[in-house]
Short mmCIF file of C-alpha atoms in Angstrom, two decimals:
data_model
loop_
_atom_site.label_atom_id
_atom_site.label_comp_id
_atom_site.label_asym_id
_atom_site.label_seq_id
_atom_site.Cartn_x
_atom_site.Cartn_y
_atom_site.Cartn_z
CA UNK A 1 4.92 -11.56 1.09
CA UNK A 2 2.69 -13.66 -1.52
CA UNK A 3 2.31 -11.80 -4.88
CA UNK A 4 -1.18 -12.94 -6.01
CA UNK A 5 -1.75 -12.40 -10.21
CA UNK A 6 -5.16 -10.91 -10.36
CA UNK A 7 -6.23 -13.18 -13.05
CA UNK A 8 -5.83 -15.41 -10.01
CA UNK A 9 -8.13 -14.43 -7.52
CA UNK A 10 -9.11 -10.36 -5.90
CA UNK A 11 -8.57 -9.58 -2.42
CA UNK A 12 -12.14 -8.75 -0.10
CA UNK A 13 -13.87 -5.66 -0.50
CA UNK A 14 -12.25 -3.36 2.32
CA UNK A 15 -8.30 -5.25 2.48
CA UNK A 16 -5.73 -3.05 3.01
CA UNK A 17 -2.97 -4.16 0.14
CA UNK A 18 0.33 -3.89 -1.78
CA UNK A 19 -0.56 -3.66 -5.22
CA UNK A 20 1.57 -3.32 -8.84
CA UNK A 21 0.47 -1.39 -11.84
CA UNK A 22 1.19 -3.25 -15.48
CA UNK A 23 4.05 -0.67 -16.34
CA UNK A 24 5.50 -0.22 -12.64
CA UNK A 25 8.03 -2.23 -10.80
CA UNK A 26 7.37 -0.48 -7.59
CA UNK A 27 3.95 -1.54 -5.32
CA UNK A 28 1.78 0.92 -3.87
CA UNK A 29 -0.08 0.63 -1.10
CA UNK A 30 -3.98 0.91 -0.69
CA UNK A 31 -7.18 -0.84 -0.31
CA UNK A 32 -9.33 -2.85 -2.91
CA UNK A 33 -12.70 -1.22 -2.20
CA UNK A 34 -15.89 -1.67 -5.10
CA UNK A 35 -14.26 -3.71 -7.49
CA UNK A 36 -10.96 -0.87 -7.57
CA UNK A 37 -7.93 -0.71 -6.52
CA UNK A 38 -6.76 3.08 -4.70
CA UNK A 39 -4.37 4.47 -3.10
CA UNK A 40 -3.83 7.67 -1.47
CA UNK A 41 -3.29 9.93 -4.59
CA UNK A 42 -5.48 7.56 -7.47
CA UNK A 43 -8.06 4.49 -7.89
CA UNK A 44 -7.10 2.07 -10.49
CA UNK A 45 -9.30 -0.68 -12.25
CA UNK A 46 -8.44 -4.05 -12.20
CA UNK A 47 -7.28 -4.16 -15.26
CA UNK A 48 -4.25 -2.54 -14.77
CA UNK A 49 -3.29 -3.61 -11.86
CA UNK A 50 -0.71 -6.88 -12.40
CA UNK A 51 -0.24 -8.25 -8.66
CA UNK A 52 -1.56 -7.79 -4.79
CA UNK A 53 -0.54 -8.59 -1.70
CA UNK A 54 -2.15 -8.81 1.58
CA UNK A 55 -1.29 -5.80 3.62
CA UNK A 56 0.60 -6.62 7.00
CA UNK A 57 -0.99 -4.57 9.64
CA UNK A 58 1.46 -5.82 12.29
CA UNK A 59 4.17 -4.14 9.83
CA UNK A 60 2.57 -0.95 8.95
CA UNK A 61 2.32 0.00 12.55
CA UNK A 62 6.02 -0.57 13.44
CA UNK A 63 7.34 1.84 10.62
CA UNK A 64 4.77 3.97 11.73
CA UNK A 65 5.99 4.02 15.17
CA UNK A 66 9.92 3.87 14.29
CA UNK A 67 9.02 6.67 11.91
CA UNK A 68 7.29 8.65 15.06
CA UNK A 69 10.15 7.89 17.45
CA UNK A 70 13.10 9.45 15.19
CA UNK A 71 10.95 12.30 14.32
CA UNK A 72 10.38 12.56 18.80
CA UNK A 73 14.51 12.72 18.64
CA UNK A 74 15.26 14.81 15.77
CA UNK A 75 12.74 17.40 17.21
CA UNK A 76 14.36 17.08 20.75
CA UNK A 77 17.91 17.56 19.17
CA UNK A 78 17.43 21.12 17.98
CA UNK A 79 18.02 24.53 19.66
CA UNK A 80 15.07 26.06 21.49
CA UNK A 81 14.28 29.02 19.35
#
Protein backbone atom coordinates (compact mmCIF):
# COMPACT_ATOMS: atom_id res chain seq x y z
CA UNK A 1 0.00 0.00 0.00
CA UNK A 2 1.36 3.61 -1.14
CA UNK A 3 0.53 6.33 1.47
CA UNK A 4 0.09 9.43 -0.75
CA UNK A 5 0.49 13.06 1.47
CA UNK A 6 -2.37 15.08 0.21
CA UNK A 7 -0.27 18.08 -0.24
CA UNK A 8 0.96 15.63 -2.87
CA UNK A 9 -1.64 14.95 -5.15
CA UNK A 10 -5.94 13.86 -4.43
CA UNK A 11 -7.26 10.71 -5.56
CA UNK A 12 -10.30 10.93 -8.64
CA UNK A 13 -13.61 11.99 -7.83
CA UNK A 14 -15.49 8.56 -7.08
CA UNK A 15 -12.04 6.24 -5.70
CA UNK A 16 -12.76 4.07 -3.16
CA UNK A 17 -9.73 4.79 -0.45
CA UNK A 18 -7.84 4.30 2.85
CA UNK A 19 -7.54 7.55 4.29
CA UNK A 20 -5.82 9.11 7.80
CA UNK A 21 -7.15 11.96 9.80
CA UNK A 22 -4.27 14.60 11.22
CA UNK A 23 -4.80 13.32 14.92
CA UNK A 24 -5.47 9.47 14.06
CA UNK A 25 -3.06 6.68 13.57
CA UNK A 26 -5.70 4.36 12.35
CA UNK A 27 -7.09 4.72 8.36
CA UNK A 28 -10.57 4.63 7.54
CA UNK A 29 -11.98 3.58 4.69
CA UNK A 30 -14.22 5.57 2.14
CA UNK A 31 -14.42 7.36 -1.05
CA UNK A 32 -13.10 10.91 -2.10
CA UNK A 33 -16.27 12.21 -3.74
CA UNK A 34 -16.68 16.48 -4.42
CA UNK A 35 -13.54 17.59 -3.19
CA UNK A 36 -14.28 15.40 0.49
CA UNK A 37 -13.22 12.73 1.93
CA UNK A 38 -16.30 10.22 3.75
CA UNK A 39 -16.72 7.38 5.15
CA UNK A 40 -19.56 5.46 6.36
CA UNK A 41 -20.34 7.40 9.64
CA UNK A 42 -18.66 11.22 8.53
CA UNK A 43 -17.25 13.40 5.44
CA UNK A 44 -14.07 15.12 6.14
CA UNK A 45 -12.38 18.10 4.21
CA UNK A 46 -9.17 17.86 2.89
CA UNK A 47 -7.70 19.60 5.23
CA UNK A 48 -7.70 17.24 7.77
CA UNK A 49 -7.13 14.45 6.21
CA UNK A 50 -3.01 13.65 6.35
CA UNK A 51 -2.64 10.52 3.86
CA UNK A 52 -4.70 8.20 1.16
CA UNK A 53 -4.37 5.21 -0.32
CA UNK A 54 -5.85 3.60 -3.25
CA UNK A 55 -8.49 1.18 -2.18
CA UNK A 56 -7.79 -2.56 -3.27
CA UNK A 57 -10.98 -3.89 -4.60
CA UNK A 58 -9.46 -7.36 -5.18
CA UNK A 59 -8.88 -7.19 -1.20
CA UNK A 60 -12.07 -5.83 0.02
CA UNK A 61 -13.95 -8.63 -1.60
CA UNK A 62 -11.92 -11.51 -0.04
CA UNK A 63 -12.53 -10.29 3.66
CA UNK A 64 -15.85 -9.83 2.58
CA UNK A 65 -16.21 -13.30 1.50
CA UNK A 66 -13.95 -14.95 4.40
CA UNK A 67 -16.07 -12.79 6.65
CA UNK A 68 -19.41 -14.43 4.92
CA UNK A 69 -18.02 -17.97 5.02
CA UNK A 70 -17.29 -18.11 8.97
CA UNK A 71 -20.47 -16.39 9.64
CA UNK A 72 -22.16 -19.63 6.98
CA UNK A 73 -20.25 -22.00 9.77
CA UNK A 74 -20.85 -20.38 12.96
CA UNK A 75 -24.62 -20.25 11.99
CA UNK A 76 -24.51 -24.00 10.91
CA UNK A 77 -22.76 -24.93 14.28
CA UNK A 78 -25.64 -24.03 16.57
CA UNK A 79 -28.64 -26.04 17.90
CA UNK A 80 -31.84 -25.87 15.86
CA UNK A 81 -34.11 -23.98 18.15
Amino acid sequence: MQWIPCSASLPHDGDPIHFQLDDRKVPMDGTYTRGVFRSRWSEYDVSRVHLWSALNIDSIVAAASRTINTLVVELGSLAPI
